[in-house]
Amino acid sequence: MTNGHGEQAASEAMERLCAVKWERDWGDVFGKSMSRRLLMREYLRRSALWAQAYSAESAWPFFDVTGYMDPEFKLSPNTAHKLEEFLRARMSEDVKVTCRGAVRLAELRLHNHAIRTLDLPDLYEPLIRLYERGGEFMVDNVGALDLTGVSFPPGSLQGNASYTPIVALHDTVLDALDIEGRVTFYAYDSDRGPVFRRLLPQGGGQRDEVFSGKLGWQPTTQLSTSDGDREYVRIYDQEAARIIEDAVLGVPRFAGPGIDQD
């Protein structure tokens, strides 16, 4: 049995999915390839945890978890009708099954106390964010995930389940990760800020920038200037995302000269 709050939550999920620009703007998608990749990796991590919790390992990574949680569950008729109308759109089956799962889970969890209190991260939110930042993804004929502009294998369920959280679902963090061109990130070490990036734009040249939580990306010469005792090390984008998140949230772990994080 569903209630009004559950149906409202499902309707809100439907509204977000219907607002996605499924006909992709290729330039926009390429410009957001890094945040989309990290969002997909965060979804793979979360879906591995949910699959283990509800014995859905054989369906991982793209599945509707509600069938494993409550086989008798049915959406309210109005929401079910809207969902099926939406799913008639042209999109891959993996995208359809996760969209269906997102709407069904939104309604199910708000009228089932055990589900609400289960200590698991929101399953489908990283994928909805990914869709909102450039539309669908595809699985190619060798099983790699094609996000347009970036492609990678999903890895194993066990491996993904063991990861720490990969990226914050925070628009400022996601926006700070994205830019067109080849990007490499640096820091004084992998656990301390600030984070630097070296951008090689498609038109040529090079640009170095440093991230400030208050000011965003700012030009810097520190990467190309000798700095005595300090040694810059290259870091992965997941590490850069965590440092950027701390800067955005004002976590006092930064150690960079001349960087105001207030």
PDB file of N, CA and C in Angstrom, residues 37-116:
ATOM      1  N   ARG A  37      31.832  10.693 -15.409  1.00  0.00           N
ATOM      2  CA  ARG A  37      32.561   9.461 -15.118  1.00  0.00           C
ATOM      3  C   ARG A  37      32.587   9.190 -13.618  1.00  0.00           C
ATOM      4  N   LEU A  38      32.841  10.231 -12.821  1.00  0.00           N
ATOM      5  CA  LEU A  38      32.881  10.041 -11.378  1.00  0.00           C
ATOM      6  C   LEU A  38      31.492   9.726 -10.823  1.00  0.00           C
ATOM      7  N   LEU A  39      30.452  10.322 -11.396  1.00  0.00           N
ATOM      8  CA  LEU A  39      29.094   9.990 -10.974  1.00  0.00           C
ATOM      9  C   LEU A  39      28.759   8.537 -11.296  1.00  0.00           C
ATOM     10  N   MET A  40      29.197   8.059 -12.445  1.00  0.00           N
ATOM     11  CA  MET A  40      28.959   6.654 -12.780  1.00  0.00           C
ATOM     12  C   MET A  40      29.712   5.749 -11.819  1.00  0.00           C
ATOM     13  N   ARG A  41      30.948   6.094 -11.488  1.00  0.00           N
ATOM     14  CA  ARG A  41      31.708   5.270 -10.550  1.00  0.00           C
ATOM     15  C   ARG A  41      31.055   5.276  -9.164  1.00  0.00           C
ATOM     16  N   GLU A  42      30.492   6.402  -8.775  1.00  0.00           N
ATOM     17  CA  GLU A  42      29.801   6.450  -7.487  1.00  0.00           C
ATOM     18  C   GLU A  42      28.530   5.600  -7.534  1.00  0.00           C
ATOM     19  N   TYR A  43      27.825   5.622  -8.681  1.00  0.00           N
ATOM     20  CA  TYR A  43      26.659   4.744  -8.802  1.00  0.00           C
ATOM     21  C   TYR A  43      27.074   3.276  -8.714  1.00  0.00           C
ATOM     22  N   LEU A  44      28.146   2.889  -9.400  1.00  0.00           N
ATOM     23  CA  LEU A  44      28.601   1.494  -9.364  1.00  0.00           C
ATOM     24  C   LEU A  44      28.925   1.065  -7.940  1.00  0.00           C
ATOM     25  N   ARG A  45      29.534   1.955  -7.163  1.00  0.00           N
ATOM     26  CA  ARG A  45      29.831   1.659  -5.764  1.00  0.00           C
ATOM     27  C   ARG A  45      28.541   1.440  -4.976  1.00  0.00           C
ATOM     28  N   ARG A  46      27.599   2.374  -5.124  1.00  0.00           N
ATOM     29  CA  ARG A  46      26.351   2.276  -4.371  1.00  0.00           C
ATOM     30  C   ARG A  46      25.532   1.061  -4.810  1.00  0.00           C
ATOM     31  N   SER A  47      25.476   0.819  -6.113  1.00  0.00           N
ATOM     32  CA  SER A  47      24.668  -0.311  -6.575  1.00  0.00           C
ATOM     33  C   SER A  47      25.253  -1.638  -6.115  1.00  0.00           C
ATOM     34  N   ALA A  48      26.578  -1.709  -5.949  1.00  0.00           N
ATOM     35  CA  ALA A  48      27.193  -2.924  -5.415  1.00  0.00           C
ATOM     36  C   ALA A  48      26.749  -3.147  -3.972  1.00  0.00           C
ATOM     37  N   LEU A  49      26.697  -2.085  -3.185  1.00  0.00           N
ATOM     38  CA  LEU A  49      26.245  -2.200  -1.792  1.00  0.00           C
ATOM     39  C   LEU A  49      24.783  -2.625  -1.712  1.00  0.00           C
ATOM     40  N   TRP A  50      23.949  -2.042  -2.539  1.00  0.00           N
ATOM     41  CA  TRP A  50      22.530  -2.401  -2.549  1.00  0.00           C
ATOM     42  C   TRP A  50      22.334  -3.830  -3.047  1.00  0.00           C
ATOM     43  N   ALA A  51      23.096  -4.224  -4.063  1.00  0.00           N
ATOM     44  CA  ALA A  51      22.974  -5.597  -4.578  1.00  0.00           C
ATOM     45  C   ALA A  51      23.332  -6.608  -3.503  1.00  0.00           C
ATOM     46  N   GLN A  52      24.368  -6.330  -2.731  1.00  0.00           N
ATOM     47  CA  GLN A  52      24.740  -7.226  -1.645  1.00  0.00           C
ATOM     48  C   GLN A  52      23.678  -7.248  -0.551  1.00  0.00           C
ATOM     49  N   ALA A  53      23.094  -6.099  -0.248  1.00  0.00           N
ATOM     50  CA  ALA A  53      22.106  -6.016   0.836  1.00  0.00           C
ATOM     51  C   ALA A  53      20.819  -6.759   0.493  1.00  0.00           C
ATOM     52  N   TYR A  54      20.459  -6.809  -0.802  1.00  0.00           N
ATOM     53  CA  TYR A  54      19.181  -7.400  -1.194  1.00  0.00           C
ATOM     54  C   TYR A  54      19.344  -8.616  -2.110  1.00  0.00           C
ATOM     55  N   SER A  55      20.521  -9.237  -2.068  1.00  0.00           N
ATOM     56  CA  SER A  55      20.783 -10.464  -2.830  1.00  0.00           C
ATOM     57  C   SER A  55      20.465 -10.294  -4.310  1.00  0.00           C
ATOM     58  N   ALA A  56      20.917  -9.190  -4.868  1.00  0.00           N
ATOM     59  CA  ALA A  56      20.688  -8.894  -6.283  1.00  0.00           C
ATOM     60  C   ALA A  56      21.996  -8.909  -7.068  1.00  0.00           C
ATOM     61  N   GLU A  57      22.977  -9.668  -6.584  1.00  0.00           N
ATOM     62  CA  GLU A  57      24.292  -9.668  -7.226  1.00  0.00           C
ATOM     63  C   GLU A  57      24.235 -10.049  -8.703  1.00  0.00           C
ATOM     64  N   SER A  58      23.349 -10.972  -9.051  1.00  0.00           N
ATOM     65  CA  SER A  58      23.296 -11.437 -10.443  1.00  0.00           C
ATOM     66  C   SER A  58      22.769 -10.354 -11.378  1.00  0.00           C
ATOM     67  N   ALA A  59      22.069  -9.359 -10.851  1.00  0.00           N
ATOM     68  CA  ALA A  59      21.502  -8.298 -11.681  1.00  0.00           C
ATOM     69  C   ALA A  59      22.414  -7.079 -11.783  1.00  0.00           C
ATOM     70  N   TRP A  60      23.452  -7.008 -10.954  1.00  0.00           N
ATOM     71  CA  TRP A  60      24.342  -5.857 -10.923  1.00  0.00           C
ATOM     72  C   TRP A  60      25.021  -5.675 -12.280  1.00  0.00           C
ATOM     73  N   PRO A  61      25.239  -4.424 -12.758  1.00  0.00           N
ATOM     74  CA  PRO A  61      25.136  -3.170 -12.019  1.00  0.00           C
ATOM     75  C   PRO A  61      23.857  -2.358 -12.256  1.00  0.00           C
ATOM     76  N   PHE A  62      23.121  -2.635 -13.342  1.00  0.00           N
ATOM     77  CA  PHE A  62      21.965  -1.795 -13.672  1.00  0.00           C
ATOM     78  C   PHE A  62      20.691  -2.605 -13.486  1.00  0.00           C
ATOM     79  N   PHE A  63      19.945  -2.272 -12.449  1.00  0.00           N
ATOM     80  CA  PHE A  63      18.786  -3.084 -12.104  1.00  0.00           C
ATOM     81  C   PHE A  63      17.772  -2.251 -11.326  1.00  0.00           C
ATOM     82  N   ASP A  64      16.544  -2.758 -11.277  1.00  0.00           N
ATOM     83  CA  ASP A  64      15.489  -2.177 -10.449  1.00  0.00           C
ATOM     84  C   ASP A  64      15.478  -2.951  -9.142  1.00  0.00           C
ATOM     85  N   VAL A  65      16.009  -2.347  -8.101  1.00  0.00           N
ATOM     86  CA  VAL A  65      16.189  -3.049  -6.840  1.00  0.00           C
ATOM     87  C   VAL A  65      14.871  -3.336  -6.133  1.00  0.00           C
ATOM     88  N   THR A  66      13.802  -2.637  -6.468  1.00  0.00           N
ATOM     89  CA  THR A  66      12.543  -2.790  -5.717  1.00  0.00           C
ATOM     90  C   THR A  66      11.962  -4.187  -5.852  1.00  0.00           C
ATOM     91  N   GLY A  67      12.226  -4.852  -6.969  1.00  0.00           N
ATOM     92  CA  GLY A  67      11.733  -6.210  -7.127  1.00  0.00           C
ATOM     93  C   GLY A  67      12.375  -7.187  -6.163  1.00  0.00           C
ATOM     94  N   TYR A  68      13.581  -6.878  -5.692  1.00  0.00           N
ATOM     95  CA  TYR A  68      14.276  -7.706  -4.718  1.00  0.00           C
ATOM     96  C   TYR A  68      13.889  -7.306  -3.291  1.00  0.00           C
ATOM     97  N   MET A  69      13.500  -6.071  -3.106  1.00  0.00           N
ATOM     98  CA  MET A  69      13.133  -5.571  -1.790  1.00  0.00           C
ATOM     99  C   MET A  69      11.716  -5.978  -1.391  1.00  0.00           C
ATOM    100  N   ASP A  70      10.797  -5.875  -2.342  1.00  0.00           N
ATOM    101  CA  ASP A  70       9.385  -6.168  -2.069  1.00  0.00           C
ATOM    102  C   ASP A  70       8.744  -6.640  -3.374  1.00  0.00           C
ATOM    103  N   PRO A  71       8.758  -7.936  -3.637  1.00  0.00           N
ATOM    104  CA  PRO A  71       8.229  -8.465  -4.901  1.00  0.00           C
ATOM    105  C   PRO A  71       6.754  -8.127  -5.137  1.00  0.00           C
ATOM    106  N   GLU A  72       6.015  -7.798  -4.091  1.00  0.00           N
ATOM    107  CA  GLU A  72       4.592  -7.499  -4.226  1.00  0.00           C
ATOM    108  C   GLU A  72       4.319  -6.016  -4.459  1.00  0.00           C
ATOM    109  N   PHE A  73       5.347  -5.198  -4.409  1.00  0.00           N
ATOM    110  CA  PHE A  73       5.147  -3.751  -4.504  1.00  0.00           C
ATOM    111  C   PHE A  73       4.648  -3.347  -5.886  1.00  0.00           C
ATOM    112  N   LYS A  74       3.690  -2.421  -5.895  1.00  0.00           N
ATOM    113  CA  LYS A  74       3.181  -1.838  -7.133  1.00  0.00           C
ATOM    114  C   LYS A  74       3.072  -0.330  -6.971  1.00  0.00           C
ATOM    115  N   LEU A  75       3.447   0.380  -8.006  1.00  0.00           N
ATOM    116  CA  LEU A  75       3.303   1.832  -8.007  1.00  0.00           C
ATOM    117  C   LEU A  75       1.830   2.213  -7.976  1.00  0.00           C
ATOM    118  N   SER A  76       1.562   3.410  -7.478  1.00  0.00           N
ATOM    119  CA  SER A  76       0.203   3.938  -7.587  1.00  0.00           C
ATOM    120  C   SER A  76      -0.151   4.040  -9.071  1.00  0.00           C
ATOM    121  N   PRO A  77      -1.417   3.810  -9.437  1.00  0.00           N
ATOM    122  CA  PRO A  77      -1.797   3.760 -10.855  1.00  0.00           C
ATOM    123  C   PRO A  77      -1.405   5.001 -11.644  1.00  0.00           C
ATOM    124  N   ASN A  78      -1.578   6.184 -11.058  1.00  0.00           N
ATOM    125  CA  ASN A  78      -1.265   7.410 -11.770  1.00  0.00           C
ATOM    126  C   ASN A  78       0.219   7.495 -12.104  1.00  0.00           C
ATOM    127  N   THR A  79       1.078   7.194 -11.112  1.00  0.00           N
ATOM    128  CA  THR A  79       2.524   7.230 -11.339  1.00  0.00           C
ATOM    129  C   THR A  79       2.953   6.140 -12.309  1.00  0.00           C
ATOM    130  N   ALA A  80       2.358   4.951 -12.194  1.00  0.00           N
ATOM    131  CA  ALA A  80       2.701   3.850 -13.098  1.00  0.00           C
ATOM    132  C   ALA A  80       2.409   4.226 -14.543  1.00  0.00           C
ATOM    133  N   HIS A  81       1.289   4.900 -14.759  1.00  0.00           N
ATOM    134  CA  HIS A  81       0.922   5.312 -16.124  1.00  0.00           C
ATOM    135  C   HIS A  81       1.938   6.322 -16.668  1.00  0.00           C
ATOM    136  N   LYS A  82       2.283   7.327 -15.859  1.00  0.00           N
ATOM    137  CA  LYS A  82       3.245   8.340 -16.298  1.00  0.00           C
ATOM    138  C   LYS A  82       4.608   7.710 -16.581  1.00  0.00           C
ATOM    139  N   LEU A  83       4.993   6.757 -15.742  1.00  0.00           N
ATOM    140  CA  LEU A  83       6.287   6.115 -15.927  1.00  0.00           C
ATOM    141  C   LEU A  83       6.342   5.343 -17.231  1.00  0.00           C
ATOM    142  N   GLU A  84       5.313   4.570 -17.519  1.00  0.00           N
ATOM    143  CA  GLU A  84       5.317   3.788 -18.756  1.00  0.00           C
ATOM    144  C   GLU A  84       5.287   4.685 -19.986  1.00  0.00           C
ATOM    145  N   GLU A  85       4.592   5.817 -19.900  1.00  0.00           N
ATOM    146  CA  GLU A  85       4.609   6.782 -21.007  1.00  0.00           C
ATOM    147  C   GLU A  85       6.020   7.312 -21.223  1.00  0.00           C
ATOM    148  N   PHE A  86       6.687   7.630 -20.136  1.00  0.00           N
ATOM    149  CA  PHE A  86       8.048   8.147 -20.228  1.00  0.00           C
ATOM    150  C   PHE A  86       8.997   7.123 -20.822  1.00  0.00           C
ATOM    151  N   LEU A  87       8.845   5.868 -20.433  1.00  0.00           N
ATOM    152  CA  LEU A  87       9.772   4.822 -20.874  1.00  0.00           C
ATOM    153  C   LEU A  87       9.597   4.434 -22.333  1.00  0.00           C
ATOM    154  N   ARG A  88       8.605   4.987 -22.988  1.00  0.00           N
ATOM    155  CA  ARG A  88       8.459   4.760 -24.427  1.00  0.00           C
ATOM    156  C   ARG A  88       9.477   5.547 -25.233  1.00  0.00           C
ATOM    157  N   ALA A  89      10.145   6.499 -24.568  1.00  0.00           N
ATOM    158  CA  ALA A  89      11.162   7.294 -25.257  1.00  0.00           C
ATOM    159  C   ALA A  89      12.311   6.397 -25.693  1.00  0.00           C
ATOM    160  N   ARG A  90      13.034   6.862 -26.685  1.00  0.00           N
ATOM    161  CA  ARG A  90      14.145   6.092 -27.216  1.00  0.00           C
ATOM    162  C   ARG A  90      15.356   6.218 -26.296  1.00  0.00           C
ATOM    163  N   MET A  91      15.689   5.161 -25.584  1.00  0.00           N
ATOM    164  CA  MET A  91      16.855   5.129 -24.710  1.00  0.00           C
ATOM    165  C   MET A  91      17.243   3.674 -24.493  1.00  0.00           C
ATOM    166  N   SER A  92      18.452   3.448 -24.013  1.00  0.00           N
ATOM    167  CA  SER A  92      18.931   2.080 -23.848  1.00  0.00           C
ATOM    168  C   SER A  92      18.167   1.371 -22.728  1.00  0.00           C
ATOM    169  N   GLU A  93      18.177   0.051 -22.764  1.00  0.00           N
ATOM    170  CA  GLU A  93      17.464  -0.730 -21.753  1.00  0.00           C
ATOM    171  C   GLU A  93      18.056  -0.524 -20.364  1.00  0.00           C
ATOM    172  N   ASP A  94      19.372  -0.361 -20.258  1.00  0.00           N
ATOM    173  CA  ASP A  94      19.979  -0.128 -18.954  1.00  0.00           C
ATOM    174  C   ASP A  94      19.513   1.205 -18.368  1.00  0.00           C
ATOM    175  N   VAL A  95      19.346   2.208 -19.219  1.00  0.00           N
ATOM    176  CA  VAL A  95      18.842   3.496 -18.748  1.00  0.00           C
ATOM    177  C   VAL A  95      17.390   3.357 -18.323  1.00  0.00           C
ATOM    178  N   LYS A  96      16.594   2.643 -19.099  1.00  0.00           N
ATOM    179  CA  LYS A  96      15.184   2.464 -18.761  1.00  0.00           C
ATOM    180  C   LYS A  96      15.005   1.757 -17.425  1.00  0.00           C
ATOM    181  N   VAL A  97      15.776   0.695 -17.199  1.00  0.00           N
ATOM    182  CA  VAL A  97      15.594  -0.067 -15.967  1.00  0.00           C
ATOM    183  C   VAL A  97      15.996   0.751 -14.739  1.00  0.00           C
ATOM    184  N   THR A  98      17.006   1.609 -14.877  1.00  0.00           N
ATOM    185  CA  THR A  98      17.399   2.429 -13.735  1.00  0.00           C
ATOM    186  C   THR A  98      16.431   3.583 -13.519  1.00  0.00           C
ATOM    187  N   CYS A  99      15.874   4.122 -14.586  1.00  0.00           N
ATOM    188  CA  CYS A  99      14.842   5.152 -14.421  1.00  0.00           C
ATOM    189  C   CYS A  99      13.610   4.561 -13.740  1.00  0.00           C
ATOM    190  N   ARG A 100      13.233   3.370 -14.154  1.00  0.00           N
ATOM    191  CA  ARG A 100      12.093   2.694 -13.511  1.00  0.00           C
ATOM    192  C   ARG A 100      12.401   2.447 -12.033  1.00  0.00           C
ATOM    193  N   GLY A 101      13.611   1.986 -11.758  1.00  0.00           N
ATOM    194  CA  GLY A 101      13.994   1.726 -10.381  1.00  0.00           C
ATOM    195  C   GLY A 101      13.995   2.983  -9.532  1.00  0.00           C
ATOM    196  N   ALA A 102      14.441   4.096 -10.091  1.00  0.00           N
ATOM    197  CA  ALA A 102      14.493   5.346  -9.335  1.00  0.00           C
ATOM    198  C   ALA A 102      13.101   5.801  -8.919  1.00  0.00           C
ATOM    199  N   VAL A 103      12.144   5.716  -9.837  1.00  0.00           N
ATOM    200  CA  VAL A 103      10.777   6.145  -9.529  1.00  0.00           C
ATOM    201  C   VAL A 103      10.133   5.188  -8.529  1.00  0.00           C
ATOM    202  N   ARG A 104      10.279   3.899  -8.759  1.00  0.00           N
ATOM    203  CA  ARG A 104       9.670   2.914  -7.863  1.00  0.00           C
ATOM    204  C   ARG A 104      10.282   2.982  -6.453  1.00  0.00           C
ATOM    205  N   LEU A 105      11.594   3.137  -6.366  1.00  0.00           N
ATOM    206  CA  LEU A 105      12.235   3.193  -5.059  1.00  0.00           C
ATOM    207  C   LEU A 105      11.812   4.449  -4.293  1.00  0.00           C
ATOM    208  N   ALA A 106      11.649   5.557  -5.005  1.00  0.00           N
ATOM    209  CA  ALA A 106      11.225   6.793  -4.339  1.00  0.00           C
ATOM    210  C   ALA A 106       9.884   6.607  -3.656  1.00  0.00           C
ATOM    211  N   GLU A 107       8.957   5.881  -4.296  1.00  0.00           N
ATOM    212  CA  GLU A 107       7.645   5.651  -3.691  1.00  0.00           C
ATOM    213  C   GLU A 107       7.707   4.567  -2.616  1.00  0.00           C
ATOM    214  N   LEU A 108       8.453   3.506  -2.871  1.00  0.00           N
ATOM    215  CA  LEU A 108       8.506   2.393  -1.931  1.00  0.00           C
ATOM    216  C   LEU A 108       9.117   2.794  -0.600  1.00  0.00           C
ATOM    217  N   ARG A 109      10.238   3.514  -0.634  1.00  0.00           N
ATOM    218  CA  ARG A 109      10.967   3.750   0.610  1.00  0.00           C
ATOM    219  C   ARG A 109      10.258   4.708   1.552  1.00  0.00           C
ATOM    220  N   LEU A 110       9.341   5.517   1.043  1.00  0.00           N
ATOM    221  CA  LEU A 110       8.658   6.461   1.916  1.00  0.00           C
ATOM    222  C   LEU A 110       7.453   5.862   2.634  1.00  0.00           C
ATOM    223  N   HIS A 111       7.081   4.649   2.310  1.00  0.00           N
ATOM    224  CA  HIS A 111       6.015   4.026   3.098  1.00  0.00           C
ATOM    225  C   HIS A 111       6.481   2.732   3.753  1.00  0.00           C
ATOM    226  N   ASN A 112       7.801   2.496   3.708  1.00  0.00           N
ATOM    227  CA  ASN A 112       8.366   1.309   4.340  1.00  0.00           C
ATOM    228  C   ASN A 112       9.466   1.763   5.292  1.00  0.00           C
ATOM    229  N   HIS A 113       9.197   1.721   6.580  1.00  0.00           N
ATOM    230  CA  HIS A 113      10.132   2.255   7.583  1.00  0.00           C
ATOM    231  C   HIS A 113      11.467   1.524   7.563  1.00  0.00           C
ATOM    232  N   ALA A 114      11.461   0.237   7.346  1.00  0.00           N
ATOM    233  CA  ALA A 114      12.710  -0.531   7.331  1.00  0.00           C
ATOM    234  C   ALA A 114      13.638  -0.057   6.219  1.00  0.00           C
ATOM    235  N   ILE A 115      13.045   0.294   5.072  1.00  0.00           N
ATOM    236  CA  ILE A 115      13.847   0.789   3.957  1.00  0.00           C
ATOM    237  C   ILE A 115      14.389   2.167   4.271  1.00  0.00           C
ATOM    238  N   ARG A 116      13.582   3.021   4.872  1.00  0.00           N
ATOM    239  CA  ARG A 116      14.006   4.386   5.177  1.00  0.00           C
ATOM    240  C   ARG A 116      15.200   4.400   6.122  1.00  0.00           C
TER     241      ARG A 116
END
